[in-house]
């Protein structure tokens, strides 16, 4: 199976900061990567699919980039509602998730 | 609006079976797949299996092959996931999700249920 590794595992940031989360695949997955946001006690919410396509209704401060084995999720200006855990998911003929990145208040 | 709503929490003894339901609404049920994803305490999300709600075709993670069965009732727009021979390691939140098929040959998930906590304990 393809392994997905996110970094960092925890990130401390302030409102207004630019935040970048990295997801690396153990082998090439082309552009078949999604990003999700999960808040405590809630189901994950789709943010980005196909590595860089923004899901309808998701604020434009979220963006995704990358292809092959390295991907990033960027929040251009962190808002109070953005403190959560973020997961990447590959879906290249199968599906596995990263271990998550918790974005906490600095 | 598109939504999937799951049945309530379950407590089971080791060796028992559990059946969780997922009712879809707000879209054409037969036009999409429903995937099941679980999240054990402190663990990453883990794909369990999917069913094509149109033709009933299923696919399961090798990890759960033989222990999980996913079925659907098209008249009720409902999907069921049954897991047998439960062990303590199966204690987790189980999510049903609507899958969007991609050219990669797999799904990403655009709508998630609220989750069903399955607790396996003697």
mmCIF file of C-alpha atoms in Angstrom:
data_model
loop_
_atom_site.group_PDB
_atom_site.id
_atom_site.type_symbol
_atom_site.label_atom_id
_atom_site.label_comp_id
_atom_site.label_asym_id
_atom_site.label_seq_id
_atom_site.Cartn_x
_atom_site.Cartn_y
_atom_site.Cartn_z
ATOM 1 C CA UNK A 1 0.000 0.000 0.000
ATOM 2 C CA UNK A 2 1.039 3.571 -0.585
ATOM 3 C CA UNK A 3 1.971 5.279 2.685
ATOM 4 C CA UNK A 4 1.010 8.901 3.297
ATOM 5 C CA UNK A 5 3.110 10.958 5.698
ATOM 6 C CA UNK A 6 2.111 14.412 6.855
ATOM 7 C CA UNK A 7 4.312 17.042 8.425
ATOM 8 C CA UNK A 8 4.289 18.538 10.891
ATOM 9 C CA UNK A 9 2.097 16.463 13.198
ATOM 10 C CA UNK A 10 1.230 19.565 15.210
ATOM 11 C CA UNK A 11 1.498 23.193 14.193
ATOM 12 C CA UNK A 12 1.072 26.193 16.487
ATOM 13 C CA UNK A 13 -0.009 29.375 14.730
ATOM 14 C CA UNK A 14 -1.781 32.673 15.261
ATOM 15 C CA UNK A 15 -4.766 34.211 13.540
ATOM 16 C CA UNK A 16 -3.584 35.823 10.319
ATOM 17 C CA UNK A 17 -0.584 33.515 9.867
ATOM 18 C CA UNK A 18 0.148 31.759 6.593
ATOM 19 C CA UNK A 19 0.137 28.023 7.279
ATOM 20 C CA UNK A 20 1.524 25.222 5.136
ATOM 21 C CA UNK A 21 1.023 21.485 5.699
ATOM 22 C CA UNK A 22 2.943 18.898 3.686
ATOM 23 C CA UNK A 23 1.831 15.427 2.636
ATOM 24 C CA UNK A 24 4.268 12.962 1.068
ATOM 25 C CA UNK A 25 3.367 9.733 -0.703
ATOM 26 C CA UNK A 26 5.658 6.695 -0.674
ATOM 27 C CA UNK A 27 5.263 6.459 -4.462
ATOM 28 C CA UNK A 28 3.785 8.620 -7.185
ATOM 29 C CA UNK A 29 0.039 9.228 -7.012
ATOM 30 C CA UNK A 30 -0.114 11.800 -9.825
ATOM 31 C CA UNK A 31 -2.713 14.385 -8.726
ATOM 32 C CA UNK A 32 -5.025 11.984 -6.910
ATOM 33 C CA UNK A 33 -4.984 13.631 -3.519
ATOM 34 C CA UNK A 34 -7.661 15.178 -1.323
ATOM 35 C CA UNK A 35 -7.490 17.279 1.840
ATOM 36 C CA UNK A 36 -10.004 17.215 4.686
ATOM 37 C CA UNK A 37 -10.581 19.328 7.788
ATOM 38 C CA UNK A 38 -11.851 17.688 10.972
ATOM 39 C CA UNK A 39 -12.979 19.458 14.128
ATOM 40 C CA UNK A 40 -13.389 17.639 17.453
ATOM 41 C CA UNK A 41 -16.516 15.492 17.523
ATOM 42 C CA UNK A 42 -17.309 16.201 13.876
ATOM 43 C CA UNK A 43 -16.946 14.310 10.616
ATOM 44 C CA UNK A 44 -14.192 15.291 8.196
ATOM 45 C CA UNK A 45 -15.046 17.967 5.630
ATOM 46 C CA UNK A 46 -13.676 17.957 2.089
ATOM 47 C CA UNK A 47 -11.537 20.992 1.262
ATOM 48 C CA UNK A 48 -9.474 20.105 -1.820
ATOM 49 C CA UNK A 49 -9.598 17.297 -4.384
ATOM 50 C CA UNK A 50 -7.405 16.437 -7.343
ATOM 51 C CA UNK A 51 -4.540 18.064 -5.412
ATOM 52 C CA UNK A 52 -5.547 21.643 -6.193
ATOM 53 C CA UNK A 53 -9.288 21.856 -6.920
ATOM 54 C CA UNK A 54 -11.212 23.769 -4.293
ATOM 55 C CA UNK A 55 -14.453 22.132 -3.176
ATOM 56 C CA UNK A 56 -17.525 24.292 -3.654
ATOM 57 C CA UNK A 57 -18.227 26.495 -0.638
ATOM 58 C CA UNK A 58 -14.720 26.251 0.812
ATOM 59 C CA UNK A 59 -13.095 29.656 1.462
ATOM 60 C CA UNK A 60 -10.484 30.745 -1.055
ATOM 61 C CA UNK A 61 -7.839 31.123 1.675
ATOM 62 C CA UNK A 62 -7.418 27.339 1.339
ATOM 63 C CA UNK A 63 -5.314 26.127 -1.562
ATOM 64 C CA UNK A 64 -3.590 22.914 -2.551
ATOM 65 C CA UNK A 65 -0.633 22.180 -4.783
ATOM 66 C CA UNK A 66 1.689 19.402 -5.818
ATOM 67 C CA UNK A 67 1.829 16.248 -7.883
ATOM 68 C CA UNK A 68 3.675 12.961 -7.843
ATOM 69 C CA UNK A 69 4.812 12.408 -4.276
ATOM 70 C CA UNK A 70 4.785 15.820 -2.598
ATOM 71 C CA UNK A 71 1.755 17.945 -1.851
ATOM 72 C CA UNK A 72 0.942 20.995 0.241
ATOM 73 C CA UNK A 73 -2.154 22.520 1.780
ATOM 74 C CA UNK A 74 -1.844 26.236 2.403
ATOM 75 C CA UNK A 75 -4.079 28.495 4.455
ATOM 76 C CA UNK A 76 -3.197 32.015 3.356
ATOM 77 C CA UNK A 77 -4.475 33.816 6.461
ATOM 78 C CA UNK A 78 -5.469 31.604 9.372
ATOM 79 C CA UNK A 79 -8.911 32.328 10.796
ATOM 80 C CA UNK A 80 -10.342 31.284 14.200
ATOM 81 C CA UNK A 81 -12.552 28.700 12.484
ATOM 82 C CA UNK A 82 -9.509 27.007 10.953
ATOM 83 C CA UNK A 83 -8.098 25.519 14.154
ATOM 84 C CA UNK A 84 -8.660 21.832 13.477
ATOM 85 C CA UNK A 85 -6.938 18.658 12.315
ATOM 86 C CA UNK A 86 -6.177 18.248 8.610
ATOM 87 C CA UNK A 87 -5.832 14.942 6.756
ATOM 88 C CA UNK A 88 -4.602 14.116 3.296
ATOM 89 C CA UNK A 89 -5.998 11.140 1.386
ATOM 90 C CA UNK A 90 -4.602 9.514 -1.726
ATOM 91 C CA UNK A 91 -7.071 7.829 -4.071
ATOM 92 C CA UNK A 92 -4.857 6.347 -6.758
ATOM 93 C CA UNK A 93 -6.443 2.901 -7.413
ATOM 94 C CA UNK A 94 -6.807 2.555 -3.626
ATOM 95 C CA UNK A 95 -7.070 4.921 -0.676
ATOM 96 C CA UNK A 96 -5.073 5.633 2.437
ATOM 97 C CA UNK A 97 -4.892 8.665 4.693
ATOM 98 C CA UNK A 98 -2.126 10.622 6.341
ATOM 99 C CA UNK A 99 -1.820 10.608 10.101
ATOM 100 C CA UNK A 100 -3.183 14.148 10.427
ATOM 101 C CA UNK A 101 -1.828 17.591 11.279
ATOM 102 C CA UNK A 102 -3.329 19.413 14.231
ATOM 103 C CA UNK A 103 -3.362 23.200 13.857
ATOM 104 C CA UNK A 104 -3.546 24.750 17.301
ATOM 105 C CA UNK A 105 -3.585 28.236 18.705
ATOM 106 C CA UNK A 106 -0.162 29.656 19.469
ATOM 107 C CA UNK B 1 -29.147 19.272 0.476
ATOM 108 C CA UNK B 2 -26.945 16.228 0.096
ATOM 109 C CA UNK B 3 -26.656 14.336 3.341
ATOM 110 C CA UNK B 4 -26.049 10.901 4.764
ATOM 111 C CA UNK B 5 -27.372 10.056 8.217
ATOM 112 C CA UNK B 6 -26.140 7.092 10.213
ATOM 113 C CA UNK B 7 -27.675 4.913 12.896
ATOM 114 C CA UNK B 8 -26.785 5.310 16.543
ATOM 115 C CA UNK B 9 -23.981 4.054 18.722
ATOM 116 C CA UNK B 10 -23.542 0.340 19.375
ATOM 117 C CA UNK B 11 -21.920 -1.650 22.163
ATOM 118 C CA UNK B 12 -20.992 -5.219 21.316
ATOM 119 C CA UNK B 13 -19.165 -8.088 22.954
ATOM 120 C CA UNK B 14 -16.101 -9.667 21.339
ATOM 121 C CA UNK B 15 -17.097 -12.172 18.695
ATOM 122 C CA UNK B 16 -20.442 -10.513 17.989
ATOM 123 C CA UNK B 17 -21.576 -8.738 14.822
ATOM 124 C CA UNK B 18 -22.733 -5.176 14.258
ATOM 125 C CA UNK B 19 -24.798 -3.656 11.467
ATOM 126 C CA UNK B 20 -24.684 0.094 10.885
ATOM 127 C CA UNK B 21 -27.027 1.911 8.526
ATOM 128 C CA UNK B 22 -26.525 5.014 6.391
ATOM 129 C CA UNK B 23 -29.516 6.779 4.846
ATOM 130 C CA UNK B 24 -28.851 9.072 1.910
ATOM 131 C CA UNK B 25 -30.957 12.009 0.786
ATOM 132 C CA UNK B 26 -30.767 15.067 -1.421
ATOM 133 C CA UNK B 27 -29.330 13.300 -4.476
ATOM 134 C CA UNK B 28 -29.917 10.367 -6.825
ATOM 135 C CA UNK B 29 -28.985 7.436 -4.618
ATOM 136 C CA UNK B 30 -28.138 5.046 -7.457
ATOM 137 C CA UNK B 31 -25.742 7.508 -9.081
ATOM 138 C CA UNK B 32 -23.014 7.301 -6.450
ATOM 139 C CA UNK B 33 -21.075 4.897 -4.290
ATOM 140 C CA UNK B 34 -21.097 4.854 -0.522
ATOM 141 C CA UNK B 35 -17.779 4.213 1.195
ATOM 142 C CA UNK B 36 -17.172 3.303 4.812
ATOM 143 C CA UNK B 37 -14.203 4.789 6.641
ATOM 144 C CA UNK B 38 -13.332 4.172 10.266
ATOM 145 C CA UNK B 39 -11.330 6.082 12.860
ATOM 146 C CA UNK B 40 -10.072 4.187 15.885
ATOM 147 C CA UNK B 41 -9.033 6.210 18.958
ATOM 148 C CA UNK B 42 -5.771 8.001 18.231
ATOM 149 C CA UNK B 43 -5.462 6.391 14.797
ATOM 150 C CA UNK B 44 -5.642 7.724 11.266
ATOM 151 C CA UNK B 45 -8.696 7.355 9.083
ATOM 152 C CA UNK B 46 -8.915 3.923 7.460
ATOM 153 C CA UNK B 47 -10.916 2.882 4.416
ATOM 154 C CA UNK B 48 -13.136 -0.179 5.017
ATOM 155 C CA UNK B 49 -15.048 -0.744 1.785
ATOM 156 C CA UNK B 50 -17.504 0.624 -0.755
ATOM 157 C CA UNK B 51 -20.680 -0.257 -2.567
ATOM 158 C CA UNK B 52 -21.824 1.086 -5.903
ATOM 159 C CA UNK B 53 -25.395 2.018 -5.013
ATOM 160 C CA UNK B 54 -26.450 1.579 -8.637
ATOM 161 C CA UNK B 55 -25.346 -1.969 -9.424
ATOM 162 C CA UNK B 56 -24.562 -3.190 -5.909
ATOM 163 C CA UNK B 57 -20.942 -3.999 -6.724
ATOM 164 C CA UNK B 58 -18.733 -4.012 -3.635
ATOM 165 C CA UNK B 59 -15.054 -3.827 -2.796
ATOM 166 C CA UNK B 60 -13.460 -4.328 0.606
ATOM 167 C CA UNK B 61 -10.138 -3.588 2.185
ATOM 168 C CA UNK B 62 -8.039 -6.757 2.366
ATOM 169 C CA UNK B 63 -7.750 -6.102 6.094
ATOM 170 C CA UNK B 64 -11.485 -6.668 6.555
ATOM 171 C CA UNK B 65 -12.154 -9.133 3.734
ATOM 172 C CA UNK B 66 -14.348 -11.923 5.024
ATOM 173 C CA UNK B 67 -15.516 -9.966 8.069
ATOM 174 C CA UNK B 68 -17.351 -7.052 6.489
ATOM 175 C CA UNK B 69 -20.373 -7.010 4.203
ATOM 176 C CA UNK B 70 -21.849 -3.888 2.662
ATOM 177 C CA UNK B 71 -25.348 -4.000 1.210
ATOM 178 C CA UNK B 72 -27.917 -1.507 0.012
ATOM 179 C CA UNK B 73 -31.695 -1.089 -0.111
ATOM 180 C CA UNK B 74 -32.423 1.125 -3.080
ATOM 181 C CA UNK B 75 -36.095 1.554 -2.114
ATOM 182 C CA UNK B 76 -34.977 3.129 1.168
ATOM 183 C CA UNK B 77 -31.844 4.881 -0.167
ATOM 184 C CA UNK B 78 -29.970 3.164 2.624
ATOM 185 C CA UNK B 79 -26.653 1.365 2.817
ATOM 186 C CA UNK B 80 -25.688 -1.108 5.522
ATOM 187 C CA UNK B 81 -22.285 -2.151 6.785
ATOM 188 C CA UNK B 82 -22.092 -5.360 8.787
ATOM 189 C CA UNK B 83 -18.918 -6.433 10.547
ATOM 190 C CA UNK B 84 -18.603 -9.824 12.200
ATOM 191 C CA UNK B 85 -16.217 -11.490 14.654
ATOM 192 C CA UNK B 86 -15.702 -8.177 16.395
ATOM 193 C CA UNK B 87 -12.626 -7.662 18.546
ATOM 194 C CA UNK B 88 -11.566 -4.836 20.821
ATOM 195 C CA UNK B 89 -9.412 -3.356 18.034
ATOM 196 C CA UNK B 90 -12.595 -2.721 16.033
ATOM 197 C CA UNK B 91 -13.689 -0.090 18.551
ATOM 198 C CA UNK B 92 -13.920 3.010 16.392
ATOM 199 C CA UNK B 93 -16.060 5.701 14.854
ATOM 200 C CA UNK B 94 -17.445 4.368 11.578
ATOM 201 C CA UNK B 95 -18.310 6.939 8.910
ATOM 202 C CA UNK B 96 -20.288 6.472 5.734
ATOM 203 C CA UNK B 97 -19.305 8.828 2.958
ATOM 204 C CA UNK B 98 -20.514 9.607 -0.541
ATOM 205 C CA UNK B 99 -17.805 8.760 -3.031
ATOM 206 C CA UNK B 100 -16.965 10.784 -6.114
ATOM 207 C CA UNK B 101 -15.419 8.521 -8.769
ATOM 208 C CA UNK B 102 -12.264 9.787 -10.420
ATOM 209 C CA UNK B 103 -10.203 8.709 -13.459
ATOM 210 C CA UNK B 104 -7.684 7.306 -11.003
ATOM 211 C CA UNK B 105 -10.063 4.410 -10.460
ATOM 212 C CA UNK B 106 -11.024 5.354 -6.912
ATOM 213 C CA UNK B 107 -13.063 7.805 -4.884
ATOM 214 C CA UNK B 108 -12.666 10.914 -2.837
ATOM 215 C CA UNK B 109 -15.381 11.714 -0.326
ATOM 216 C CA UNK B 110 -17.535 14.819 -0.573
ATOM 217 C CA UNK B 111 -20.204 14.186 2.043
ATOM 218 C CA UNK B 112 -19.759 12.407 5.367
ATOM 219 C CA UNK B 113 -22.215 11.016 7.871
ATOM 220 C CA UNK B 114 -22.047 12.030 11.511
ATOM 221 C CA UNK B 115 -20.273 8.822 12.481
ATOM 222 C CA UNK B 116 -21.396 5.797 14.470
ATOM 223 C CA UNK B 117 -19.384 4.778 17.516
ATOM 224 C CA UNK B 118 -18.978 1.028 17.755
ATOM 225 C CA UNK B 119 -17.560 -0.112 21.079
ATOM 226 C CA UNK B 120 -16.378 -3.688 21.466
ATOM 227 C CA UNK B 121 -15.982 -4.648 25.086
ATOM 228 C CA UNK B 122 -16.561 -7.652 27.287
#
